[in-house]
Amino acid sequence: DNMNFPNLQDLHCDSNQLTALPDNMNFPNLQYFNCFRNQLTALTNNMIFPNLIDFSCDSNQLTALPDNMNFPNLIDFSCNNNKLTALPDNMNFPNLQRFSCSDNKLTSLPDNMNFPNLHSFSCSDNKLTSLPDNMNFPNLKHFNCVDNKLTFLPDNMNFPNLKELYCSGNELTFLPDNINCPNLQELICDDNQLTTLPDNMHFPNLQELICYNNKLTSLPDNMNFPNLQRFDCYHNYLTFLPDNINCPNLQYFNCSSNQLTFLPDNMNFINLQYFDCNYNLLTSLPNMNLPNLLELYCSNNKLTSIPDNMNLPKLRRFNCSDNKLTSLPLCILNFKNLQVFTNCTVY
């Protein structure tokens, strides 16, 4: 029970059948401690690891963590896949950079988490209904709260260095208007109950916007994302797309399974390679000028014709099946790189 190894730096006891740890673990030089994949139901209150850097207790049967964990040098802490219902109120890890408590039974997070150097925080697959208002993580780059029961995000989300925000699989009905994340690159909010997106989303570095499987009826008028590369808004209730979508670097755009009756005439996506507008209510297509488009999907609409002069010189795949076409589109004669032309039924 009294393990005293003053020079021990690495302790790996993972993937065993441990049900308990010794009461007095005094390892002043321990840096790496892995006890994941065991049968632990609790951790000892007397873990003296002043130099601990990496601690993983994933995949056990833990229902709580010790209140007095004092690891001033801890950088990585992972307690995924346990049975935790709460985290200690006084978690003070000033050097922590990565913290993951996913796949537990957490219903809330402590209000006073002080992790000034935190880079990555994952609390996915829990039962969280809200997040603390005062999350102060000035260096946070990755935040994952996927698959919880969140109905809203805090109004004052101030993460100036955040690059990835994942909040899929919740019950969100809206996103805050004043998200201050100027360096955000990925906003993943699919599988929620969103009816709209904020009008003033200012994310000049955004590269991916994923908002499919929501209840969106419209998109913001001023979508200005100069670095956006992927936009997924399928399986919503959109009836139109804004005229002035400014996404010059967009490469992938999927707006299928909505209620669109027309597309904007001025879709200026010169770098677009993939466009999917299947399963809408489109009666016509605009004269598309998309010099880099490789794949175009417009099946299961109400199209009666396809414009003859669409400029799609690199098109390889074209699917316009299950429409109301009365003739074959002449434009296919100009698609010299076309490899697949799918089931163009003529009525």
Coordinates of C-alpha atoms in Angstrom, one line a residue:
D1 CA 0.0 0.0 0.0
N2 CA 2.9 2.4 0.7
M3 CA 4.5 2.7 -2.7
N4 CA 7.5 5.0 -2.4
F5 CA 9.6 5.3 -5.5
P6 CA 11.2 8.7 -5.4
N7 CA 12.7 8.4 -8.9
L8 CA 9.8 6.8 -10.7
Q9 CA 8.9 8.8 -13.9
D10 CA 6.5 6.5 -15.8
L11 CA 3.8 4.3 -14.4
H12 CA 1.7 2.3 -16.8
C13 CA -0.8 -0.1 -15.3
D14 CA -3.4 0.1 -18.1
S15 CA -5.4 -2.8 -19.5
N16 CA -5.6 -4.9 -16.4
Q17 CA -8.3 -5.8 -13.9
L18 CA -7.4 -3.3 -11.2
T19 CA -10.3 -2.4 -8.8
A20 CA -8.4 -0.1 -6.6
L21 CA -5.1 1.9 -6.3
P22 CA -2.9 2.1 -3.2
D23 CA -3.9 4.7 -0.6
N24 CA -0.6 6.5 -0.4
M25 CA 1.0 7.0 -3.7
N26 CA 4.0 9.3 -3.3
F27 CA 6.0 9.6 -6.5
P28 CA 7.6 13.1 -6.4
N29 CA 9.1 12.7 -9.9
L30 CA 6.3 10.9 -11.7
Q31 CA 5.5 12.4 -15.1
Y32 CA 3.3 9.9 -16.9
F33 CA 0.5 7.9 -15.2
N34 CA -1.8 5.6 -17.2
C35 CA -4.3 3.5 -15.5
F36 CA -6.9 3.3 -18.3
R37 CA -8.9 0.2 -19.2
N38 CA -9.3 -1.3 -15.7
Q39 CA -12.2 -1.7 -13.2
L40 CA -11.4 1.2 -10.9
T41 CA -14.4 2.7 -9.1
A42 CA -12.4 5.4 -7.3
L43 CA -9.0 7.1 -7.3
T44 CA -7.1 7.6 -4.1
N45 CA -7.2 11.0 -2.4
N46 CA -3.5 10.8 -1.6
M47 CA -1.9 11.0 -5.0
I48 CA 1.2 13.1 -4.5
F49 CA 2.5 13.7 -8.0
P50 CA 3.9 17.3 -8.1
N51 CA 5.6 16.8 -11.5
L52 CA 2.9 14.8 -13.2
I53 CA 2.5 15.8 -16.9
D54 CA 0.2 13.2 -18.4
F55 CA -2.7 11.4 -16.6
S56 CA -5.1 9.0 -18.2
C57 CA -7.8 7.1 -16.3
D58 CA -10.1 6.4 -19.3
S59 CA -12.4 3.4 -19.5
N60 CA -12.9 2.5 -15.8
Q61 CA -15.9 2.6 -13.6
L62 CA -15.2 5.9 -11.9
T63 CA -18.2 7.8 -10.4
A64 CA -16.2 10.7 -9.0
L65 CA -12.7 12.3 -9.0
P66 CA -10.8 13.3 -5.9
D67 CA -11.5 16.8 -4.7
N68 CA -7.9 17.5 -3.8
M69 CA -6.1 16.7 -7.1
N70 CA -3.1 19.1 -7.1
F71 CA -1.0 18.6 -10.2
P72 CA 0.5 22.0 -10.9
N73 CA 2.4 20.7 -14.0
L74 CA -0.3 18.6 -15.5
I75 CA -0.6 19.1 -19.3
D76 CA -2.8 16.2 -20.4
F77 CA -5.7 14.9 -18.4
S78 CA -8.2 12.3 -19.8
C79 CA -11.0 10.6 -17.9
N80 CA -13.2 9.5 -20.8
N81 CA -15.6 6.6 -20.7
N82 CA -16.4 6.4 -17.0
K83 CA -19.5 7.0 -14.9
L84 CA -18.7 10.5 -13.7
T85 CA -21.8 12.5 -12.7
A86 CA -19.8 15.6 -11.7
L87 CA -16.3 17.1 -11.7
P88 CA -14.6 18.6 -8.7
D89 CA -15.3 22.3 -8.1
N90 CA -11.7 23.3 -7.4
M91 CA -9.9 21.9 -10.4
N92 CA -6.9 24.1 -10.6
F93 CA -4.4 23.0 -13.2
P94 CA -2.6 26.2 -14.4
N95 CA -0.6 24.4 -17.1
L96 CA -3.3 22.0 -18.4
Q97 CA -3.4 22.1 -22.2
R98 CA -5.7 19.1 -23.1
F99 CA -8.7 18.0 -21.0
S100 CA -11.2 15.3 -22.1
C101 CA -14.1 14.1 -20.0
S102 CA -16.2 12.6 -22.8
D103 CA -18.5 9.7 -22.5
N104 CA -19.6 10.0 -18.9
K105 CA -22.8 11.0 -17.2
L106 CA -22.0 14.7 -16.5
T107 CA -25.1 17.0 -16.2
S108 CA -23.0 20.1 -15.5
L109 CA -19.5 21.5 -15.5
P110 CA -17.9 23.5 -12.6
D111 CA -18.3 27.2 -12.8
N112 CA -14.8 28.1 -11.8
M113 CA -12.6 26.0 -14.0
N114 CA -9.3 27.8 -14.2
F115 CA -7.3 26.5 -17.1
P116 CA -5.5 29.5 -18.6
N117 CA -3.4 27.5 -20.9
L118 CA -6.0 25.0 -22.1
H119 CA -5.8 24.2 -25.8
S120 CA -8.3 21.4 -26.2
F121 CA -11.5 20.7 -24.2
S122 CA -13.8 17.8 -25.0
C123 CA -16.9 17.1 -22.9
S124 CA -18.9 15.2 -25.6
D125 CA -21.3 12.3 -25.0
N126 CA -22.5 13.4 -21.6
K127 CA -25.9 14.7 -20.3
L128 CA -25.0 18.4 -20.1
T129 CA -27.9 20.8 -20.3
S130 CA -25.9 24.0 -20.1
L131 CA -22.3 25.2 -20.1
P132 CA -20.8 27.7 -17.5
D133 CA -21.1 31.3 -18.4
N134 CA -17.6 32.2 -17.3
M135 CA -15.5 29.7 -19.1
N136 CA -12.1 31.6 -19.2
F137 CA -9.9 29.7 -21.7
P138 CA -8.0 32.4 -23.5
N139 CA -5.8 29.9 -25.4
L140 CA -8.5 27.4 -26.3
K141 CA -8.2 26.1 -29.9
H142 CA -10.6 23.1 -29.9
F143 CA -13.9 22.8 -28.1
N144 CA -16.1 19.7 -28.4
C145 CA -19.5 19.5 -26.7
V146 CA -21.0 17.0 -29.2
D147 CA -23.9 14.7 -28.2
N148 CA -25.2 16.3 -25.0
K149 CA -28.6 17.9 -24.2
L150 CA -27.6 21.6 -24.6
T151 CA -30.4 23.9 -25.5
F152 CA -28.2 27.0 -25.8
L153 CA -24.6 28.1 -25.7
P154 CA -23.3 30.9 -23.3
D155 CA -23.9 34.4 -24.6
N156 CA -20.4 35.5 -23.8
M157 CA -18.3 32.9 -25.6
N158 CA -15.0 34.7 -25.7
F159 CA -12.3 32.3 -27.2
P160 CA -10.0 34.5 -29.2
N161 CA -7.9 31.6 -30.3
L162 CA -10.6 29.0 -30.9
K163 CA -10.2 27.2 -34.3
E164 CA -12.7 24.3 -33.9
L165 CA -16.2 24.5 -32.3
Y166 CA -18.1 21.2 -32.4
C167 CA -21.6 21.3 -30.9
S168 CA -23.4 18.7 -33.0
G169 CA -26.0 16.4 -31.6
N170 CA -27.6 18.7 -29.1
E171 CA -30.9 20.5 -28.8
L172 CA -29.7 24.0 -29.7
T173 CA -32.4 26.2 -31.2
F174 CA -30.1 29.2 -31.8
L175 CA -26.5 30.2 -31.7
P176 CA -25.4 33.3 -29.7
D177 CA -25.2 36.5 -31.7
N178 CA -21.9 37.6 -30.1
I179 CA -19.6 34.7 -30.4
N180 CA -16.1 36.2 -30.3
C181 CA -14.0 33.6 -32.1
P182 CA -12.2 35.6 -34.8
N183 CA -9.9 32.7 -35.6
L184 CA -12.6 30.0 -35.9
Q185 CA -11.9 27.6 -38.8
E186 CA -14.5 24.9 -38.2
L187 CA -18.1 25.4 -37.0
I188 CA -19.9 22.1 -36.7
C189 CA -23.4 22.4 -35.5
D190 CA -25.3 19.7 -37.3
D191 CA -28.1 17.6 -35.7
N192 CA -29.7 20.3 -33.6
Q193 CA -32.9 22.2 -33.6
L194 CA -31.5 25.4 -35.1
T195 CA -34.1 27.6 -37.0
T196 CA -31.6 30.3 -38.0
L197 CA -28.0 31.3 -37.9
P198 CA -26.7 34.6 -36.4
D199 CA -26.7 37.5 -38.9
N200 CA -23.4 38.8 -37.7
M201 CA -21.2 35.8 -37.8
H202 CA -17.8 37.3 -38.3
F203 CA -15.4 34.4 -38.9
P204 CA -12.9 35.6 -41.6
N205 CA -10.9 32.3 -41.2
L206 CA -13.8 29.9 -41.3
Q207 CA -13.1 26.9 -43.6
E208 CA -16.0 24.5 -42.7
L209 CA -19.6 25.3 -41.8
I210 CA -21.6 22.2 -41.2
C211 CA -25.2 22.8 -40.2
Y212 CA -27.2 19.9 -41.8
N213 CA -30.1 18.2 -40.0
N214 CA -31.5 21.2 -38.4
K215 CA -34.7 23.3 -38.9
L216 CA -33.2 26.2 -40.7
T217 CA -35.7 28.1 -42.8
S218 CA -33.2 30.7 -44.1
L219 CA -29.6 31.7 -44.1
P220 CA -28.1 35.0 -43.2
D221 CA -28.1 37.6 -45.9
N222 CA -24.5 38.6 -45.4
M223 CA -22.6 35.4 -45.5
N224 CA -19.1 36.6 -46.0
F225 CA -16.6 33.8 -45.4
P226 CA -13.6 34.4 -47.8
N227 CA -11.9 31.2 -46.7
L228 CA -14.8 28.9 -46.5
Q229 CA -14.1 25.6 -48.3
R230 CA -17.0 23.3 -47.2
F231 CA -20.6 24.2 -46.6
D232 CA -23.2 21.5 -45.6
C233 CA -26.8 22.7 -45.0
Y234 CA -28.7 19.7 -46.3
H235 CA -31.8 18.3 -44.5
N236 CA -33.2 21.7 -43.4
Y237 CA -36.3 23.7 -44.5
L238 CA -34.6 26.3 -46.7
T239 CA -36.8 27.8 -49.4
F240 CA -34.1 30.0 -50.9
L241 CA -30.4 30.8 -50.8
P242 CA -29.1 34.4 -50.3
D243 CA -28.1 36.3 -53.4
N244 CA -24.9 37.5 -52.0
I245 CA -23.1 34.5 -50.6
N246 CA -19.4 35.6 -50.7
C247 CA -17.4 32.4 -50.4
P248 CA -14.8 32.7 -53.2
N249 CA -12.8 29.6 -52.0
L250 CA -15.8 27.3 -51.5
Q251 CA -15.1 23.8 -52.9
Y252 CA -17.9 21.7 -51.5
F253 CA -21.5 22.8 -51.2
N254 CA -24.4 20.5 -50.3
C255 CA -27.9 22.1 -50.0
S256 CA -29.8 18.9 -50.8
S257 CA -33.1 17.8 -49.1
N258 CA -34.5 21.3 -48.5
Q259 CA -37.4 23.1 -50.1
L260 CA -35.5 25.3 -52.6
T261 CA -37.6 26.4 -55.6
F262 CA -34.7 28.3 -57.3
L263 CA -31.0 29.0 -57.1
P264 CA -29.4 32.4 -57.2
D265 CA -28.3 33.6 -60.6
N266 CA -25.0 34.9 -59.4
M267 CA -23.4 31.9 -57.7
N268 CA -19.9 33.0 -58.0
F269 CA -18.0 30.1 -56.7
I270 CA -15.0 29.9 -59.0
N271 CA -13.3 27.2 -56.9
L272 CA -16.4 25.0 -56.4
Q273 CA -15.8 21.3 -57.2
Y274 CA -18.8 19.6 -55.7
F275 CA -22.4 20.9 -55.8
D276 CA -25.4 18.9 -54.6
C277 CA -28.9 20.3 -54.8
N278 CA -30.8 16.9 -54.9
Y279 CA -34.2 16.5 -53.4
N280 CA -35.5 20.1 -53.6
L281 CA -38.4 21.8 -55.5
L282 CA -36.2 23.4 -58.2
T283 CA -38.0 24.1 -61.5
S284 CA -34.9 25.5 -63.2
L285 CA -31.2 25.9 -62.9
P286 CA -29.3 29.2 -63.5
N287 CA -26.7 29.5 -66.2
M288 CA -23.9 28.2 -64.0
N289 CA -20.4 29.5 -64.6
L290 CA -18.3 27.2 -62.4
P291 CA -15.0 26.6 -64.1
N292 CA -13.7 24.1 -61.6
L293 CA -16.9 22.1 -60.9
L294 CA -16.3 18.3 -61.0
E295 CA -19.6 16.9 -59.7
L296 CA -23.1 18.3 -60.1
Y297 CA -26.2 16.6 -58.5
C298 CA -29.6 17.9 -59.2
S299 CA -31.8 14.8 -59.1
N300 CA -35.3 14.5 -57.6
N301 CA -36.4 18.1 -58.3
K302 CA -39.0 19.5 -60.7
L303 CA -36.7 20.5 -63.5
T304 CA -38.3 20.6 -67.0
S305 CA -35.1 21.6 -68.8
I306 CA -31.4 22.2 -68.2
P307 CA -29.7 25.5 -69.5
D308 CA -27.8 24.9 -72.8
N309 CA -25.0 27.2 -72.0
M310 CA -23.8 26.3 -68.6
N311 CA -20.0 26.7 -68.4
L312 CA -18.7 23.6 -66.6
P313 CA -15.6 22.7 -68.5
K314 CA -14.2 20.2 -65.9
L315 CA -17.5 18.5 -65.1
R316 CA -17.0 14.7 -64.6
R317 CA -20.2 13.6 -62.9
F318 CA -23.7 14.9 -63.7
N319 CA -26.9 13.4 -62.2
C320 CA -30.2 15.0 -63.2
S321 CA -32.4 11.9 -62.7
D322 CA -35.9 11.9 -61.4
N323 CA -37.0 15.3 -62.8
K324 CA -39.5 16.3 -65.5
L325 CA -37.1 16.8 -68.4
T326 CA -38.7 16.8 -71.8
S327 CA -35.4 16.6 -73.7
L328 CA -31.7 15.8 -73.2
P329 CA -29.7 18.8 -72.2
L330 CA -27.5 20.0 -75.1
C331 CA -24.9 21.3 -72.6
I332 CA -23.6 17.8 -72.1
L333 CA -22.0 18.1 -75.5
N334 CA -19.7 20.8 -74.0
F335 CA -18.7 18.7 -71.1
K336 CA -15.6 17.1 -72.6
N337 CA -14.5 15.6 -69.3
L338 CA -17.8 14.0 -68.4
Q339 CA -17.4 10.5 -67.2
V340 CA -20.8 9.7 -65.6
F341 CA -24.1 11.0 -66.8
T342 CA -26.8 9.3 -64.6
N343 CA -30.3 8.2 -65.6
C344 CA -31.5 11.3 -67.4
T345 CA -35.1 10.1 -67.9
V346 CA -37.0 12.1 -70.6
Y347 CA -40.8 12.6 -70.3

